[in-house]
GROMACS .gro file of C-alpha atoms in nm:
model
  361
    1GLY     CA    1   5.829  20.491   4.017
    2ILE     CA    2   5.837  20.678   3.685
    3MET     CA    3   5.791  20.624   3.314
    4ALA     CA    4   5.941  20.879   3.072
    5VAL     CA    5   6.019  20.938   2.706
    6ARG     CA    6   6.339  21.134   2.640
    7ARG     CA    7   6.467  21.285   2.323
    8ASP     CA    8   6.826  21.226   2.217
    9ASP     CA    9   6.916  21.582   2.307
   10GLY     CA   10   6.807  21.519   2.665
   11VAL     CA   11   6.465  21.685   2.656
   12VAL     CA   12   6.197  21.488   2.836
   13LEU     CA   13   5.892  21.482   2.614
   14MET     CA   14   5.668  21.286   2.854
   15ARG     CA   15   5.691  21.178   3.216
   16ILE     CA   16   5.459  20.996   3.449
   17PRO     CA   17   5.410  21.132   3.703
   18GLU     CA   18   5.450  21.470   3.538
   19LEU     CA   19   5.669  21.736   3.699
   20THR     CA   20   5.589  22.101   3.646
   21GLY     CA   21   5.838  22.383   3.644
   22VAL     CA   22   6.129  22.166   3.535
   23ASN     CA   23   6.313  22.268   3.218
   24ALA     CA   24   6.483  22.029   2.981
   25GLY     CA   25   6.835  22.137   3.079
   26ASN     CA   26   6.812  21.949   3.405
   27VAL     CA   27   6.820  21.604   3.233
   28GLN     CA   28   7.128  21.651   3.020
   29GLY     CA   29   7.319  21.415   3.250
   30LEU     CA   30   7.132  21.114   3.104
   31THR     CA   31   7.268  21.162   2.753
   32ASN     CA   32   7.609  21.011   2.830
   33GLN     CA   33   7.458  20.667   2.907
   34PRO     CA   34   7.467  20.378   2.653
   35PRO     CA   35   7.158  20.332   2.428
   36ASN     CA   36   7.024  20.046   2.638
   37GLY     CA   37   7.098  19.974   3.001
   38PHE     CA   38   7.011  19.936   3.364
   39ALA     CA   39   7.168  20.136   3.644
   40ARG     CA   40   7.116  20.300   3.975
   41ILE     CA   41   7.074  20.667   3.886
   42ARG     CA   42   6.970  20.970   4.084
   43SER     CA   43   6.719  21.164   3.870
   44PRO     CA   44   6.823  21.526   3.800
   45LEU     CA   45   6.454  21.620   3.788
   46ASP     CA   46   6.336  21.522   4.138
   47GLN     CA   47   6.667  21.408   4.294
   48VAL     CA   48   6.526  21.062   4.374
   49GLU     CA   49   6.765  20.769   4.342
   50ARG     CA   50   6.603  20.497   4.133
   51MET     CA   51   6.687  20.169   3.971
   52THR     CA   52   6.636  20.282   3.612
   53ALA     CA   53   6.613  20.079   3.291
   54TRP     CA   54   6.612  20.243   2.947
   55ARG     CA   55   6.601  20.136   2.583
   56LYS     CA   56   6.661  20.335   2.260
   57THR     CA   57   6.366  20.323   2.020
   58PRO     CA   58   6.483  20.189   1.681
   59GLY     CA   59   6.431  20.444   1.399
   60TYR     CA   60   6.338  20.729   1.632
   61PRO     CA   61   6.549  20.972   1.833
   62LEU     CA   62   6.369  20.868   2.148
   63THR     CA   63   6.455  20.665   2.461
   64LEU     CA   64   6.201  20.502   2.688
   65LEU     CA   65   6.290  20.506   3.062
   66VAL     CA   66   6.134  20.311   3.349
   67GLY     CA   67   6.247  20.377   3.705
   68ARG     CA   68   6.165  20.268   4.052
   69PRO     CA   69   6.296  20.402   4.384
   70ALA     CA   70   6.604  20.208   4.484
   71LEU     CA   71   6.492  20.154   4.843
   72SER     CA   72   6.159  20.004   4.737
   73PHE     CA   73   6.330  19.787   4.478
   74GLU     CA   74   6.589  19.667   4.725
   75ARG     CA   75   6.322  19.590   4.984
   76GLU     CA   76   6.140  19.370   4.736
   77VAL     CA   77   6.465  19.208   4.628
   78GLN     CA   78   6.547  19.149   4.994
   79ALA     CA   79   6.201  19.004   5.051
   80HIS     CA   80   6.246  18.775   4.749
   81ARG     CA   81   6.590  18.681   4.877
   82LEU     CA   82   6.449  18.596   5.219
   83ARG     CA   83   6.174  18.390   5.060
   84TYR     CA   84   6.429  18.210   4.845
   85LEU     CA   85   6.657  18.157   5.143
   86ALA     CA   86   6.370  18.028   5.355
   87SER     CA   87   6.254  17.803   5.075
   88GLY     CA   88   6.609  17.684   5.018
   89ALA     CA   89   6.659  17.623   5.389
   90LEU     CA   90   6.331  17.432   5.409
   91ILE     CA   91   6.416  17.228   5.100
   92SER     CA   92   6.766  17.165   5.236
   93LEU     CA   93   6.619  17.058   5.570
   94LEU     CA   94   6.377  16.824   5.395
   95LEU     CA   95   6.662  16.685   5.186
   96LEU     CA   96   6.872  16.637   5.497
   97LEU     CA   97   6.583  16.466   5.673
   98ALA     CA   98   6.526  16.245   5.371
   99LEU     CA   99   6.898  16.166   5.355
  100TYR     CA  100   6.906  16.097   5.729
  101TRP     CA  101   6.602  15.868   5.702
  102LEU     CA  102   6.757  15.694   5.403
  103LEU     CA  103   7.089  15.643   5.579
  104LYS     CA  104   6.913  15.532   5.896
  105ASN     CA  105   6.699  15.293   5.697
  106VAL     CA  106   7.005  15.157   5.518
  107HIS     CA  107   7.192  15.125   5.849
  108SER     CA  108   6.889  14.956   6.006
  109ARG     CA  109   6.868  14.715   5.715
  110GLU     CA  110   7.240  14.641   5.737
  111ARG     CA  111   7.215  14.588   6.113
  112THR     CA  112   6.912  14.365   6.065
  113ALA     CA  113   7.098  14.175   5.794
  114ARG     CA  114   7.399  14.133   6.025
  115GLN     CA  115   7.177  14.017   6.311
  116ARG     CA  116   7.004  13.771   6.081
  117ALA     CA  117   7.342  13.647   5.960
  118VAL     CA  118   7.460  13.602   6.321
  119GLU     CA  119   7.135  13.427   6.417
  120LEU     CA  120   7.159  13.209   6.108
  121ASP     CA  121   7.518  13.123   6.195
  122ARG     CA  122   7.417  13.041   6.553
  123LEU     CA  123   7.125  12.835   6.429
  124THR     CA  124   7.351  12.650   6.187
  125GLN     CA  125   7.607  12.589   6.461
  126THR     CA  126   7.333  12.471   6.697
  127GLN     CA  127   7.201  12.237   6.430
  128ARG     CA  128   7.551  12.099   6.375
  129GLN     CA  129   7.597  12.050   6.749
  130LEU     CA  130   7.255  11.888   6.775
  131ALA     CA  131   7.332  11.657   6.484
  132ALA     CA  132   7.669  11.568   6.639
  133SER     CA  133   7.502  11.510   6.975
  134GLN     CA  134   7.234  11.291   6.819
  135LEU     CA  135   7.500  11.093   6.635
  136GLU     CA  136   7.700  11.055   6.955
  137LEU     CA  137   7.387  10.942   7.142
  138ARG     CA  138   7.306  10.687   6.871
  139GLN     CA  139   7.662  10.556   6.879
  140LEU     CA  140   7.656  10.547   7.259
  141ALA     CA  141   7.320  10.367   7.258
  142ALA     CA  142   7.452  10.114   7.006
  143HIS     CA  143   7.767  10.069   7.215
  144GLN     CA  144   7.565  10.027   7.535
  145THR     CA  145   7.342   9.774   7.362
  146GLU     CA  146   7.648   9.586   7.241
  147LEU     CA  147   7.799   9.592   7.591
  148GLN     CA  148   7.473   9.470   7.741
  149GLU     CA  149   7.455   9.187   7.491
  150LEU     CA  150   7.816   9.093   7.564
  151GLU     CA  151   7.748   9.110   7.938
  152HIS     CA  152   7.434   8.898   7.900
  153LYS     CA  153   7.630   8.650   7.690
  154ARG     CA  154   7.909   8.637   7.948
  155ILE     CA  155   7.667   8.594   8.237
  156ALA     CA  156   7.471   8.329   8.046
  157GLN     CA  157   7.793   8.146   7.965
  158GLU     CA  158   7.909   8.172   8.325
  159ILE     CA  159   7.577   8.041   8.451
  160HIS     CA  160   7.584   7.760   8.196
  161ASP     CA  161   7.947   7.665   8.249
  162GLU     CA  162   7.980   7.720   8.622
  163LEU     CA  163   7.635   7.707   8.772
  164GLY     CA  164   7.507   7.443   8.528
  165GLN     CA  165   7.799   7.212   8.588
  166ARG     CA  166   7.778   7.257   8.965
  167LEU     CA  167   7.407   7.182   8.963
  168THR     CA  168   7.468   6.875   8.745
  169VAL     CA  169   7.732   6.749   8.985
  170LEU     CA  170   7.501   6.825   9.278
  171ARG     CA  171   7.220   6.631   9.110
  172MET     CA  172   7.455   6.336   9.052
  173ASP     CA  173   7.566   6.346   9.416
  174LEU     CA  174   7.206   6.350   9.533
  175ALA     CA  175   7.129   6.061   9.298
  176MET     CA  176   7.419   5.863   9.444
  177LEU     CA  177   7.320   5.945   9.804
  178PRO     CA  178   7.071   5.653   9.851
  179ARG     CA  179   7.328   5.402   9.730
  180THR     CA  180   7.585   5.550   9.963
  181VAL     CA  181   7.347   5.523  10.256
  182GLN     CA  182   7.268   5.160  10.171
  183ALA     CA  183   7.631   5.067  10.116
  184ASP     CA  184   7.787   5.217  10.425
  185PRO     CA  185   7.574   5.464  10.616
  186ALA     CA  186   7.820   5.527  10.890
  187GLY     CA  187   8.134   5.561  10.682
  188LEU     CA  188   8.039   5.718  10.347
  189LEU     CA  189   7.742   5.938  10.438
  190PRO     CA  190   7.927   6.218  10.624
  191ALA     CA  191   8.184   6.252  10.348
  192GLN     CA  192   7.912   6.258  10.080
  193VAL     CA  193   7.717   6.519  10.275
  194ASN     CA  194   8.028   6.735  10.303
  195VAL     CA  195   8.080   6.710   9.925
  196ILE     CA  196   7.719   6.813   9.863
  197LYS     CA  197   7.753   7.104  10.106
  198GLY     CA  198   8.073   7.213   9.930
  199ASN     CA  199   7.896   7.207   9.593
  200ILE     CA  200   7.606   7.406   9.738
  201ASP     CA  201   7.849   7.664   9.880
  202ALA     CA  202   8.020   7.692   9.540
  203ILE     CA  203   7.682   7.742   9.373
  204LEU     CA  204   7.591   8.012   9.624
  205ALA     CA  205   7.926   8.184   9.557
  206ILE     CA  206   7.858   8.180   9.184
  207VAL     CA  207   7.509   8.321   9.241
  208ARG     CA  208   7.648   8.597   9.466
  209ASP     CA  209   7.913   8.680   9.207
  210VAL     CA  210   7.656   8.705   8.926
  211VAL     CA  211   7.421   8.913   9.140
  212GLY     CA  212   7.707   9.136   9.247
  213LYS     CA  213   7.800   9.200   8.886
  214LEU     CA  214   7.442   9.287   8.799
  215ARG     CA  215   7.402   9.513   9.104
  216PRO     CA  216   7.644   9.552   9.395
  217PRO     CA  217   7.463   9.443   9.714
  218THR     CA  218   7.671   9.690   9.915
  219LEU     CA  219   7.460   9.971   9.767
  220ASP     CA  220   7.187   9.863  10.006
  221VAL     CA  221   7.417   9.966  10.291
  222GLY     CA  222   7.508  10.302  10.136
  223LEU     CA  223   7.714  10.470   9.867
  224ALA     CA  224   8.022  10.504  10.088
  225ALA     CA  225   8.020  10.132  10.175
  226ALA     CA  226   7.975  10.037   9.808
  227ALA     CA  227   8.262  10.267   9.706
  228GLU     CA  228   8.487  10.125   9.978
  229SER     CA  229   8.410   9.767   9.868
  230LEU     CA  230   8.469   9.856   9.503
  231LEU     CA  231   8.806  10.016   9.580
  232ALA     CA  232   8.911   9.714   9.784
  233GLU     CA  233   8.826   9.475   9.499
  234PHE     CA  234   8.995   9.706   9.248
  235GLN     CA  235   9.311   9.727   9.458
  236ILE     CA  236   9.327   9.347   9.490
  237SER     CA  237   9.259   9.277   9.121
  238MET     CA  238   9.470   9.556   8.969
  239GLY     CA  239   9.736   9.601   9.234
  240ILE     CA  240   9.695   9.981   9.240
  241PRO     CA  241   9.680  10.145   9.585
  242CYS     CA  242   9.349  10.323   9.635
  243ARG     CA  243   9.241  10.569   9.902
  244LEU     CA  244   8.886  10.672   9.989
  245ASN     CA  245   8.818  11.008  10.156
  246ASN     CA  246   8.461  10.968  10.279
  247LEU     CA  247   8.336  11.308  10.394
  248LEU     CA  248   7.966  11.226  10.358
  249PRO     CA  249   7.748  11.268  10.669
  250PRO     CA  250   7.626  10.937  10.813
  251GLU     CA  251   7.262  11.046  10.790
  252LEU     CA  252   7.280  11.103  10.414
  253VAL     CA  253   7.026  10.898  10.219
  254LEU     CA  254   7.033  10.873   9.839
  255SER     CA  255   6.775  10.741   9.601
  256GLU     CA  256   6.835  10.413   9.422
  257ALA     CA  257   6.890  10.590   9.088
  258ARG     CA  258   7.142  10.840   9.229
  259ALA     CA  259   7.340  10.585   9.427
  260THR     CA  260   7.358  10.345   9.131
  261GLY     CA  261   7.450  10.623   8.885
  262ILE     CA  262   7.729  10.758   9.107
  263PHE     CA  263   7.859  10.405   9.165
  264ARG     CA  264   7.867  10.330   8.791
  265ILE     CA  265   8.052  10.654   8.718
  266LEU     CA  266   8.308  10.567   8.987
  267GLN     CA  267   8.337  10.218   8.839
  268GLU     CA  268   8.396  10.356   8.488
  269ALA     CA  269   8.653  10.611   8.615
  270LEU     CA  270   8.848  10.333   8.789
  271THR     CA  271   8.830  10.118   8.476
  272ASN     CA  272   8.968  10.403   8.262
  273ALA     CA  273   9.247  10.462   8.514
  274ALA     CA  274   9.341  10.094   8.504
  275ARG     CA  275   9.330  10.069   8.124
  276HIS     CA  276   9.497  10.394   8.017
  277ALA     CA  277   9.654  10.586   8.307
  278LYS     CA  278   9.916  10.336   8.431
  279ALA     CA  279   9.878  10.507   8.767
  280SER     CA  280  10.052  10.404   9.086
  281ARG     CA  281   9.800  10.575   9.314
  282ILE     CA  282   9.428  10.658   9.295
  283GLU     CA  283   9.242  10.882   9.537
  284VAL     CA  284   8.862  10.900   9.560
  285THR     CA  285   8.674  11.170   9.752
  286LEU     CA  286   8.306  11.172   9.847
  287ALA     CA  287   8.178  11.494  10.004
  288LEU     CA  288   7.873  11.714  10.042
  289ARG     CA  289   7.894  12.077   9.928
  290ASP     CA  290   7.659  12.348  10.049
  291ALA     CA  291   7.437  12.075  10.200
  292HIS     CA  292   7.271  12.007   9.863
  293LEU     CA  293   7.548  11.910   9.619
  294LEU     CA  294   7.723  11.573   9.628
  295LEU     CA  295   8.083  11.567   9.503
  296LEU     CA  296   8.263  11.263   9.363
  297LYS     CA  297   8.628  11.321   9.274
  298VAL     CA  298   8.860  11.055   9.129
  299SER     CA  299   9.226  11.154   9.084
  300ASP     CA  300   9.524  10.950   8.971
  301ASN     CA  301   9.893  11.022   8.912
  302GLY     CA  302   9.908  10.837   8.583
  303LEU     CA  303  10.010  10.935   8.232
  304GLY     CA  304   9.702  11.144   8.167
  305PHE     CA  305   9.571  11.191   7.818
  306LYS     CA  306   9.464  11.451   7.567
  307LEU     CA  307   9.091  11.514   7.573
  308PRO     CA  308   8.932  11.412   7.240
  309ASP     CA  309   8.824  11.682   6.996
  310ALA     CA  310   8.469  11.714   6.868
  311ASP     CA  311   8.572  11.560   6.535
  312ALA     CA  312   8.761  11.269   6.690
  313GLU     CA  313   8.629  10.921   6.739
  314PRO     CA  314   8.386  10.914   7.034
  315SER     CA  315   8.507  10.782   7.368
  316PHE     CA  316   8.217  10.570   7.487
  317GLY     CA  317   8.347  10.554   7.843
  318LEU     CA  318   8.359  10.933   7.879
  319SER     CA  319   8.030  10.974   7.690
  320GLY     CA  320   7.863  10.718   7.912
  321MET     CA  321   7.977  10.898   8.227
  322ARG     CA  322   7.858  11.233   8.092
  323GLU     CA  323   7.519  11.092   7.995
  324ARG     CA  324   7.473  10.939   8.339
  325ALA     CA  325   7.565  11.272   8.500
  326ILE     CA  326   7.319  11.463   8.280
  327ALA     CA  327   7.045  11.209   8.352
  328LEU     CA  328   7.095  11.277   8.725
  329GLY     CA  329   7.093  11.653   8.672
  330GLY     CA  330   7.462  11.685   8.748
  331ILE     CA  331   7.781  11.807   8.586
  332LEU     CA  332   8.083  11.594   8.497
  333SER     CA  333   8.421  11.757   8.434
  334ILE     CA  334   8.741  11.584   8.331
  335THR     CA  335   9.082  11.746   8.373
  336ALA     CA  336   9.363  11.563   8.201
  337LYS     CA  337   9.702  11.653   8.062
  338PRO     CA  338   9.974  11.426   7.929
  339SER     CA  339  10.210  11.312   8.209
  340GLU     CA  340  10.013  11.509   8.470
  341GLY     CA  341   9.744  11.262   8.571
  342THR     CA  342   9.367  11.273   8.536
  343THR     CA  343   9.090  11.409   8.759
  344VAL     CA  344   8.724  11.318   8.714
  345GLN     CA  345   8.485  11.537   8.911
  346LEU     CA  346   8.112  11.480   8.941
  347ILE     CA  347   7.868  11.720   9.108
  348ILE     CA  348   7.508  11.602   9.153
  349PRO     CA  349   7.227  11.786   9.334
  350VAL     CA  350   7.073  11.604   9.631
  351PRO     CA  351   6.699  11.676   9.674
  352ASN     CA  352   6.579  11.788  10.016
  353SER     CA  353   6.355  11.484  10.054
  354LEU     CA  354   6.660  11.256  10.028
  355ARG     CA  355   6.922  11.448  10.224
  356ALA     CA  356   6.868  11.345  10.581
  357ARG     CA  357   6.716  11.032  10.728
  358GLN     CA  358   6.650  11.214  11.053
  359SER     CA  359   6.435  11.480  10.888
  360ASN     CA  360   6.207  11.209  10.743
  361GLU     CA  361   6.186  11.034  11.078
   0.00000   0.00000   0.00000
């Protein structure tokens, strides 16, 4: 690099570094430049191309020049440019990383918020379903209690009216028996004994009827026998032809709870068919699936019905059947369409310890 002082006529008065043997005429080319400036100029003194800056001294016919070789200057500018570019790239990368982290964080928060909203919605829906189920269970329990009270009242009235009267008549006949024997032992006694026997038979029939209503005695024989007896009674009382397809193996043994629960569900399905379906034919199927699932299927060709919505009034008959099925670990499905009949299907697991009488023996 150089520093120089030049006179207005082009004569260099001072130069660092100093050049010897150079006359003033060699720098005349600098006089046509503006008073102050910066340019890339090849020096006429040493023929070196420099980035040169100059300024005219106010009040004096002198110009101060400062120059630096262009290659050295450009190398430093390039080095500064590289440093600035590297710094800019690093800052840009950091900004991009910060932006990426921010967007990722925002996206994560939004996703978390959406998941929480979905979970909250599911929780709310589950709570509504639980509340509806609890309400349905309370209504079903109240209805069952009411039915039990009505059944107890009916049985008590039947015992009082039928059994009580029969026992009173029997007591009166027994009270009259000594007089009958004294009056005419040979003629009146056989007839009186026959009357007493008839009253006793009537009382036994009433007792069997009450016991049968409380628990069908045919369940002691087996589920298939109880179902067959129930269908026979139903066909006689309602006048609807019924058919039983018994596909259960003879060695099948069910627990008391399972046999009673399946029988009550069959009883309720038949009652619903008689009350609402107006069917002309009912078909009942009992079968064993996969050796561990018992199937009960009740189909009719009646009017069918539209299954109640969740907001509709509860159907205690359907709810009762479903609750019995759930209590036995089974699944109850009802398929019904208007004018297309109704099908009630129950599937209940049969434990290994209850499946075969022969295996226990």
